[in-house]
Amino acid sequence: EDQVTQSPEALRLQEGESSSLNCSYTVSGLRGLFWYRQDPGKGPEFLFTLYSAGEEKEKERLKATLTKKESFLHITAPKPEDSATYLCAAPFSGGYNKLIFGAGTRLAVHP
Amino acid sequence: NAGVTQTPKFQVLKTGQSMTLQCAQDMNHNSMYWYRQDPGMGLRLIYYSASEGTTDKGEVPNGYNVSRLNKREFSLRLESAAPSQTSVYFCASSPDPSSGANVLTFGAGSRLTVL
């Protein structure tokens, strides 16, 4: 069964305290692992796509990495404006059109 | 640059009432989607339309119908609303998933409460 699981559910950090969010997946023939950011009351916004194990992508204080079974979103020296829910997603085994999402990690960064 | 526009933003219904959520995109995308988001459950796909003239079921289609009116518009209809359909609904679009770069652009969401 296709599944995307994120941990932890919630994470509280002090400003400048680096950490990582985890996304594990059981999808046959992975055709991309996607990370989105969602602010309260808004729709998710695209951050990264990773396609193969070993691939890394960076954007400001965020770096996403991918292995054969999981992806990590590393947050280096976070700031309060990084507070949001981070979602990962992967296409269902059956086709590109259906993205299955994890439940998300709610990140709160305090000054 | 509007992107994906959903209406209404908020709606309260009584059990058994019907309503339609509207979605329009101005990015010339081929594919459109309807998701629902519930606390602790993430986003679940209700229906999608790979291209104009086609629609397919997602993970949780029961109780919903969709119409791909044209390339820009994709509506979601609740024929007889139930309290279990209380949720936040998101419409999304993507250019061409078959290319492998299935990056979705989401609307701001429609919060629906069924009493």
PDB file of C-alpha atoms in Angstrom:
ATOM      1  CA  GLU A   1       0.000   0.000   0.000  1.00  0.00           C
ATOM      2  CA  ASP A   2       1.307   3.434  -0.939  1.00  0.00           C
ATOM      3  CA  GLN A   3       2.067   5.432   2.172  1.00  0.00           C
ATOM      4  CA  VAL A   4       3.896   8.626   3.165  1.00  0.00           C
ATOM      5  CA  THR A   5       4.624   9.150   6.855  1.00  0.00           C
ATOM      6  CA  GLN A   6       6.111  12.252   8.441  1.00  0.00           C
ATOM      7  CA  SER A   7       7.731  12.717  11.824  1.00  0.00           C
ATOM      8  CA  PRO A   8       7.629  14.362  14.209  1.00  0.00           C
ATOM      9  CA  GLU A   9       4.045  15.665  14.162  1.00  0.00           C
ATOM     10  CA  ALA A  10       5.187  18.902  15.779  1.00  0.00           C
ATOM     11  CA  LEU A  11       8.553  20.442  16.482  1.00  0.00           C
ATOM     12  CA  ARG A  12       9.409  23.448  18.587  1.00  0.00           C
ATOM     13  CA  LEU A  13      12.805  25.075  18.092  1.00  0.00           C
ATOM     14  CA  GLN A  14      14.604  28.077  19.421  1.00  0.00           C
ATOM     15  CA  GLU A  15      15.816  30.546  16.821  1.00  0.00           C
ATOM     16  CA  GLY A  16      19.172  29.304  15.532  1.00  0.00           C
ATOM     17  CA  GLU A  17      18.629  25.705  16.716  1.00  0.00           C
ATOM     18  CA  SER A  18      19.089  23.426  13.680  1.00  0.00           C
ATOM     19  CA  SER A  19      17.058  20.239  13.238  1.00  0.00           C
ATOM     20  CA  SER A  20      15.632  17.805  10.683  1.00  0.00           C
ATOM     21  CA  LEU A  21      12.178  16.671   9.622  1.00  0.00           C
ATOM     22  CA  ASN A  22      11.642  13.145   8.355  1.00  0.00           C
ATOM     23  CA  CYS A  23       9.484  11.783   5.549  1.00  0.00           C
ATOM     24  CA  SER A  24       9.413   8.027   4.967  1.00  0.00           C
ATOM     25  CA  TYR A  25       7.617   6.520   1.988  1.00  0.00           C
ATOM     26  CA  THR A  26       6.516   3.157   0.675  1.00  0.00           C
ATOM     27  CA  VAL A  27       5.746   3.864  -2.965  1.00  0.00           C
ATOM     28  CA  SER A  28       6.820   1.521  -5.741  1.00  0.00           C
ATOM     29  CA  GLY A  29       8.973   3.056  -8.433  1.00  0.00           C
ATOM     30  CA  LEU A  30       9.288   6.503  -6.892  1.00  0.00           C
ATOM     31  CA  ARG A  31       8.779   9.232  -9.466  1.00  0.00           C
ATOM     32  CA  GLY A  32       9.637  12.211  -7.356  1.00  0.00           C
ATOM     33  CA  LEU A  33       9.463  13.212  -3.702  1.00  0.00           C
ATOM     34  CA  PHE A  34       7.957  16.662  -3.138  1.00  0.00           C
ATOM     35  CA  TRP A  35       8.239  19.080  -0.229  1.00  0.00           C
ATOM     36  CA  TYR A  36       5.691  21.832   0.373  1.00  0.00           C
ATOM     37  CA  ARG A  37       5.359  24.561   2.987  1.00  0.00           C
ATOM     38  CA  GLN A  38       1.912  25.527   4.323  1.00  0.00           C
ATOM     39  CA  ASP A  39       1.237  28.659   6.352  1.00  0.00           C
ATOM     40  CA  PRO A  40      -1.914  28.854   8.526  1.00  0.00           C
ATOM     41  CA  GLY A  41      -5.028  29.600   6.494  1.00  0.00           C
ATOM     42  CA  LYS A  42      -3.235  29.205   3.161  1.00  0.00           C
ATOM     43  CA  GLY A  43      -2.655  26.551   0.550  1.00  0.00           C
ATOM     44  CA  PRO A  44       0.612  24.596   0.359  1.00  0.00           C
ATOM     45  CA  GLU A  45       3.488  26.192  -1.556  1.00  0.00           C
ATOM     46  CA  PHE A  46       6.040  24.128  -3.457  1.00  0.00           C
ATOM     47  CA  LEU A  47       9.583  23.949  -2.103  1.00  0.00           C
ATOM     48  CA  PHE A  48      11.544  21.072  -3.704  1.00  0.00           C
ATOM     49  CA  THR A  49      11.349  17.961  -5.859  1.00  0.00           C
ATOM     50  CA  LEU A  50      13.884  15.147  -5.463  1.00  0.00           C
ATOM     51  CA  TYR A  51      14.075  12.287  -7.947  1.00  0.00           C
ATOM     52  CA  SER A  52      16.901   9.962  -7.015  1.00  0.00           C
ATOM     53  CA  ALA A  53      18.684   8.674  -3.906  1.00  0.00           C
ATOM     54  CA  GLY A  54      21.579  10.927  -2.979  1.00  0.00           C
ATOM     55  CA  GLU A  55      20.055  14.016  -4.508  1.00  0.00           C
ATOM     56  CA  GLU A  56      20.086  17.219  -2.450  1.00  0.00           C
ATOM     57  CA  LYS A  57      18.443  20.610  -2.981  1.00  0.00           C
ATOM     58  CA  GLU A  58      18.809  23.810  -1.000  1.00  0.00           C
ATOM     59  CA  LYS A  59      16.847  26.995  -0.550  1.00  0.00           C
ATOM     60  CA  GLU A  60      17.969  29.543   2.011  1.00  0.00           C
ATOM     61  CA  ARG A  61      18.028  27.724   5.379  1.00  0.00           C
ATOM     62  CA  LEU A  62      16.372  24.573   4.021  1.00  0.00           C
ATOM     63  CA  LYS A  63      18.074  21.547   2.527  1.00  0.00           C
ATOM     64  CA  ALA A  64      16.196  18.468   1.322  1.00  0.00           C
ATOM     65  CA  THR A  65      17.863  15.079   0.883  1.00  0.00           C
ATOM     66  CA  LEU A  66      16.607  11.736  -0.416  1.00  0.00           C
ATOM     67  CA  THR A  67      17.476   8.095   0.275  1.00  0.00           C
ATOM     68  CA  LYS A  68      15.777   4.960  -1.058  1.00  0.00           C
ATOM     69  CA  LYS A  69      13.297   4.911   1.817  1.00  0.00           C
ATOM     70  CA  GLU A  70      13.090   8.427   3.219  1.00  0.00           C
ATOM     71  CA  SER A  71      13.674  12.115   2.766  1.00  0.00           C
ATOM     72  CA  PHE A  72      14.902  14.674   5.243  1.00  0.00           C
ATOM     73  CA  LEU A  73      14.288  18.391   5.384  1.00  0.00           C
ATOM     74  CA  HIS A  74      17.176  19.958   7.268  1.00  0.00           C
ATOM     75  CA  ILE A  75      16.630  23.396   8.736  1.00  0.00           C
ATOM     76  CA  THR A  76      19.820  25.274   9.575  1.00  0.00           C
ATOM     77  CA  ALA A  77      19.737  28.178  12.032  1.00  0.00           C
ATOM     78  CA  PRO A  78      15.979  28.642  11.685  1.00  0.00           C
ATOM     79  CA  LYS A  79      14.230  31.975  12.110  1.00  0.00           C
ATOM     80  CA  PRO A  80      10.676  32.628  13.360  1.00  0.00           C
ATOM     81  CA  GLU A  81       9.540  33.176   9.767  1.00  0.00           C
ATOM     82  CA  ASP A  82      10.349  29.504   9.056  1.00  0.00           C
ATOM     83  CA  SER A  83       7.419  28.541  11.307  1.00  0.00           C
ATOM     84  CA  ALA A  84       4.904  26.629   9.172  1.00  0.00           C
ATOM     85  CA  THR A  85       3.663  23.124   8.439  1.00  0.00           C
ATOM     86  CA  TYR A  86       5.951  21.195   6.121  1.00  0.00           C
ATOM     87  CA  LEU A  87       4.357  18.547   3.911  1.00  0.00           C
ATOM     88  CA  CYS A  88       5.981  15.864   1.828  1.00  0.00           C
ATOM     89  CA  ALA A  89       4.295  13.994  -1.009  1.00  0.00           C
ATOM     90  CA  ALA A  90       4.954  11.358  -3.659  1.00  0.00           C
ATOM     91  CA  PRO A  91       3.019  10.168  -6.720  1.00  0.00           C
ATOM     92  CA  PHE A  92       0.966   7.014  -6.205  1.00  0.00           C
ATOM     93  CA  SER A  93       2.433   3.914  -7.785  1.00  0.00           C
ATOM     94  CA  GLY A  94      -0.445   3.998 -10.252  1.00  0.00           C
ATOM     95  CA  GLY A  95       0.421   7.250 -11.957  1.00  0.00           C
ATOM     96  CA  TYR A  96       1.862  10.728 -11.865  1.00  0.00           C
ATOM     97  CA  ASN A  97      -1.451  12.477 -11.406  1.00  0.00           C
ATOM     98  CA  LYS A  98      -2.161  11.304  -7.906  1.00  0.00           C
ATOM     99  CA  LEU A  99       0.037  12.774  -5.204  1.00  0.00           C
ATOM    100  CA  ILE A 100      -0.195  11.151  -1.778  1.00  0.00           C
ATOM    101  CA  PHE A 101       0.649  13.519   1.076  1.00  0.00           C
ATOM    102  CA  GLY A 102       1.984  12.924   4.539  1.00  0.00           C
ATOM    103  CA  ALA A 103       0.158  14.483   7.499  1.00  0.00           C
ATOM    104  CA  GLY A 104       2.851  17.135   7.872  1.00  0.00           C
ATOM    105  CA  THR A 105       5.196  18.446  10.556  1.00  0.00           C
ATOM    106  CA  ARG A 106       4.141  21.650  12.353  1.00  0.00           C
ATOM    107  CA  LEU A 107       7.283  23.655  12.995  1.00  0.00           C
ATOM    108  CA  ALA A 108       7.338  26.519  15.496  1.00  0.00           C
ATOM    109  CA  VAL A 109      10.513  28.605  15.798  1.00  0.00           C
ATOM    110  CA  HIS A 110      10.645  30.878  18.819  1.00  0.00           C
ATOM    111  CA  PRO A 111      12.921  33.929  19.206  1.00  0.00           C
TER     112      PRO A 111
ATOM    113  CA  ASN B   1      -1.096  36.970 -11.325  1.00  0.00           C
ATOM    114  CA  ALA B   2      -3.997  35.139  -9.655  1.00  0.00           C
ATOM    115  CA  GLY B   3      -2.862  31.486 -10.007  1.00  0.00           C
ATOM    116  CA  VAL B   4      -5.612  29.255  -8.574  1.00  0.00           C
ATOM    117  CA  THR B   5      -8.783  30.939  -7.327  1.00  0.00           C
ATOM    118  CA  GLN B   6     -11.356  29.152  -5.178  1.00  0.00           C
ATOM    119  CA  THR B   7     -14.823  30.313  -4.170  1.00  0.00           C
ATOM    120  CA  PRO B   8     -16.341  30.533  -1.662  1.00  0.00           C
ATOM    121  CA  LYS B   9     -13.698  30.857   1.068  1.00  0.00           C
ATOM    122  CA  PHE B  10     -16.143  29.912   3.825  1.00  0.00           C
ATOM    123  CA  GLN B  11     -19.495  28.118   3.780  1.00  0.00           C
ATOM    124  CA  VAL B  12     -21.818  26.693   6.411  1.00  0.00           C
ATOM    125  CA  LEU B  13     -24.355  24.093   5.323  1.00  0.00           C
ATOM    126  CA  LYS B  14     -27.029  22.047   7.001  1.00  0.00           C
ATOM    127  CA  THR B  15     -27.030  18.276   6.624  1.00  0.00           C
ATOM    128  CA  GLY B  16     -28.648  17.325   3.328  1.00  0.00           C
ATOM    129  CA  GLN B  17     -28.060  20.629   1.562  1.00  0.00           C
ATOM    130  CA  SER B  18     -26.107  20.775  -1.663  1.00  0.00           C
ATOM    131  CA  MET B  19     -23.427  23.153  -2.851  1.00  0.00           C
ATOM    132  CA  THR B  20     -20.704  23.586  -5.437  1.00  0.00           C
ATOM    133  CA  LEU B  21     -17.145  24.722  -4.840  1.00  0.00           C
ATOM    134  CA  GLN B  22     -15.684  26.601  -7.774  1.00  0.00           C
ATOM    135  CA  CYS B  23     -12.055  26.600  -8.892  1.00  0.00           C
ATOM    136  CA  ALA B  24     -10.341  28.445 -11.740  1.00  0.00           C
ATOM    137  CA  GLN B  25      -6.700  28.638 -12.805  1.00  0.00           C
ATOM    138  CA  ASP B  26      -5.076  31.097 -15.172  1.00  0.00           C
ATOM    139  CA  MET B  27      -1.750  29.301 -15.761  1.00  0.00           C
ATOM    140  CA  ASN B  28      -2.876  27.221 -18.772  1.00  0.00           C
ATOM    141  CA  HIS B  29      -2.335  24.031 -16.758  1.00  0.00           C
ATOM    142  CA  ASN B  30      -3.649  20.742 -18.113  1.00  0.00           C
ATOM    143  CA  SER B  31      -4.414  18.958 -14.829  1.00  0.00           C
ATOM    144  CA  MET B  32      -6.579  19.999 -11.906  1.00  0.00           C
ATOM    145  CA  TYR B  33      -7.295  18.417  -8.515  1.00  0.00           C
ATOM    146  CA  TRP B  34      -9.538  18.602  -5.497  1.00  0.00           C
ATOM    147  CA  TYR B  35      -8.110  17.696  -2.077  1.00  0.00           C
ATOM    148  CA  ARG B  36      -9.578  17.815   1.404  1.00  0.00           C
ATOM    149  CA  GLN B  37      -7.489  18.498   4.500  1.00  0.00           C
ATOM    150  CA  ASP B  38      -8.496  17.278   7.940  1.00  0.00           C
ATOM    151  CA  PRO B  39      -6.514  17.637  11.178  1.00  0.00           C
ATOM    152  CA  GLY B  40      -3.961  14.875  11.588  1.00  0.00           C
ATOM    153  CA  MET B  41      -4.761  13.313   8.208  1.00  0.00           C
ATOM    154  CA  GLY B  42      -2.982  15.506   5.733  1.00  0.00           C
ATOM    155  CA  LEU B  43      -4.283  16.192   2.251  1.00  0.00           C
ATOM    156  CA  ARG B  44      -6.414  13.486   0.622  1.00  0.00           C
ATOM    157  CA  LEU B  45      -7.240  13.464  -3.063  1.00  0.00           C
ATOM    158  CA  ILE B  46     -10.962  13.520  -3.858  1.00  0.00           C
ATOM    159  CA  TYR B  47     -11.010  13.749  -7.664  1.00  0.00           C
ATOM    160  CA  TYR B  48      -8.664  14.892 -10.368  1.00  0.00           C
ATOM    161  CA  SER B  49      -8.815  15.823 -14.027  1.00  0.00           C
ATOM    162  CA  ALA B  50      -5.726  14.925 -16.010  1.00  0.00           C
ATOM    163  CA  SER B  51      -6.840  17.023 -18.949  1.00  0.00           C
ATOM    164  CA  GLU B  52      -9.886  18.858 -20.242  1.00  0.00           C
ATOM    165  CA  GLY B  53     -12.733  16.397 -20.735  1.00  0.00           C
ATOM    166  CA  THR B  54     -11.494  13.732 -18.307  1.00  0.00           C
ATOM    167  CA  THR B  55     -12.067  13.135 -14.586  1.00  0.00           C
ATOM    168  CA  ASP B  56     -10.993  10.309 -12.272  1.00  0.00           C
ATOM    169  CA  LYS B  57     -11.547   9.267  -8.688  1.00  0.00           C
ATOM    170  CA  GLY B  58      -8.933   9.821  -6.028  1.00  0.00           C
ATOM    171  CA  GLU B  59      -8.658   8.350  -2.521  1.00  0.00           C
ATOM    172  CA  VAL B  60     -11.954   9.626  -1.066  1.00  0.00           C
ATOM    173  CA  PRO B  61     -14.517  10.287  -3.869  1.00  0.00           C
ATOM    174  CA  ASN B  62     -17.705   9.112  -2.119  1.00  0.00           C
ATOM    175  CA  GLY B  63     -20.288  11.874  -1.671  1.00  0.00           C
ATOM    176  CA  TYR B  64     -18.721  14.159  -4.268  1.00  0.00           C
ATOM    177  CA  ASN B  65     -19.043  14.877  -7.973  1.00  0.00           C
ATOM    178  CA  VAL B  66     -16.844  16.983 -10.213  1.00  0.00           C
ATOM    179  CA  SER B  67     -17.092  18.804 -13.508  1.00  0.00           C
ATOM    180  CA  ARG B  68     -14.208  19.962 -15.687  1.00  0.00           C
ATOM    181  CA  LEU B  69     -16.084  22.790 -17.307  1.00  0.00           C
ATOM    182  CA  ASN B  70     -13.200  23.850 -19.570  1.00  0.00           C
ATOM    183  CA  LYS B  71      -9.418  23.990 -19.326  1.00  0.00           C
ATOM    184  CA  ARG B  72      -9.555  26.725 -16.675  1.00  0.00           C
ATOM    185  CA  GLU B  73     -12.371  25.560 -14.403  1.00  0.00           C
ATOM    186  CA  PHE B  74     -12.935  22.503 -12.206  1.00  0.00           C
ATOM    187  CA  SER B  75     -15.869  22.401  -9.804  1.00  0.00           C
ATOM    188  CA  LEU B  76     -16.636  20.106  -6.863  1.00  0.00           C
ATOM    189  CA  ARG B  77     -20.243  19.370  -5.923  1.00  0.00           C
ATOM    190  CA  LEU B  78     -21.673  17.996  -2.710  1.00  0.00           C
ATOM    191  CA  GLU B  79     -25.151  16.689  -3.541  1.00  0.00           C
ATOM    192  CA  SER B  80     -26.276  15.966   0.020  1.00  0.00           C
ATOM    193  CA  ALA B  81     -23.841  17.322   2.579  1.00  0.00           C
ATOM    194  CA  ALA B  82     -22.965  15.284   5.678  1.00  0.00           C
ATOM    195  CA  PRO B  83     -21.130  16.355   8.864  1.00  0.00           C
ATOM    196  CA  SER B  84     -18.245  14.054   7.820  1.00  0.00           C
ATOM    197  CA  GLN B  85     -17.647  16.419   4.898  1.00  0.00           C
ATOM    198  CA  THR B  86     -16.721  19.250   7.233  1.00  0.00           C
ATOM    199  CA  SER B  87     -13.203  20.055   6.084  1.00  0.00           C
ATOM    200  CA  VAL B  88     -10.948  22.483   4.282  1.00  0.00           C
ATOM    201  CA  TYR B  89     -11.010  21.900   0.536  1.00  0.00           C
ATOM    202  CA  PHE B  90      -8.116  22.779  -1.717  1.00  0.00           C
ATOM    203  CA  CYS B  91      -8.087  23.005  -5.472  1.00  0.00           C
ATOM    204  CA  ALA B  92      -4.767  22.619  -7.277  1.00  0.00           C
ATOM    205  CA  SER B  93      -3.439  22.535 -10.810  1.00  0.00           C
ATOM    206  CA  SER B  94      -0.300  21.260 -12.542  1.00  0.00           C
ATOM    207  CA  PRO B  95       1.065  21.696 -16.059  1.00  0.00           C
ATOM    208  CA  ASP B  96       1.708  18.193 -17.353  1.00  0.00           C
ATOM    209  CA  PRO B  97       2.231  15.389 -14.828  1.00  0.00           C
ATOM    210  CA  SER B  98       3.367  12.897 -17.452  1.00  0.00           C
ATOM    211  CA  SER B  99       6.556  14.894 -17.816  1.00  0.00           C
ATOM    212  CA  GLY B 100       7.462  13.820 -14.292  1.00  0.00           C
ATOM    213  CA  ALA B 101       7.547  17.323 -12.836  1.00  0.00           C
ATOM    214  CA  ASN B 102       4.145  17.164 -11.184  1.00  0.00           C
ATOM    215  CA  VAL B 103       4.420  20.418  -9.232  1.00  0.00           C
ATOM    216  CA  LEU B 104       1.016  21.410  -7.917  1.00  0.00           C
ATOM    217  CA  THR B 105      -0.067  25.017  -7.420  1.00  0.00           C
ATOM    218  CA  PHE B 106      -2.746  25.286  -4.751  1.00  0.00           C
ATOM    219  CA  GLY B 107      -5.557  27.703  -4.124  1.00  0.00           C
ATOM    220  CA  ALA B 108      -6.107  29.347  -0.739  1.00  0.00           C
ATOM    221  CA  GLY B 109      -8.723  26.825   0.344  1.00  0.00           C
ATOM    222  CA  SER B 110     -12.459  26.722   1.091  1.00  0.00           C
ATOM    223  CA  ARG B 111     -13.507  26.025   4.658  1.00  0.00           C
ATOM    224  CA  LEU B 112     -16.774  24.069   4.747  1.00  0.00           C
ATOM    225  CA  THR B 113     -18.787  23.333   7.893  1.00  0.00           C
ATOM    226  CA  VAL B 114     -21.752  20.957   7.766  1.00  0.00           C
ATOM    227  CA  LEU B 115     -24.076  21.141  10.764  1.00  0.00           C
TER     228      LEU B 115
END
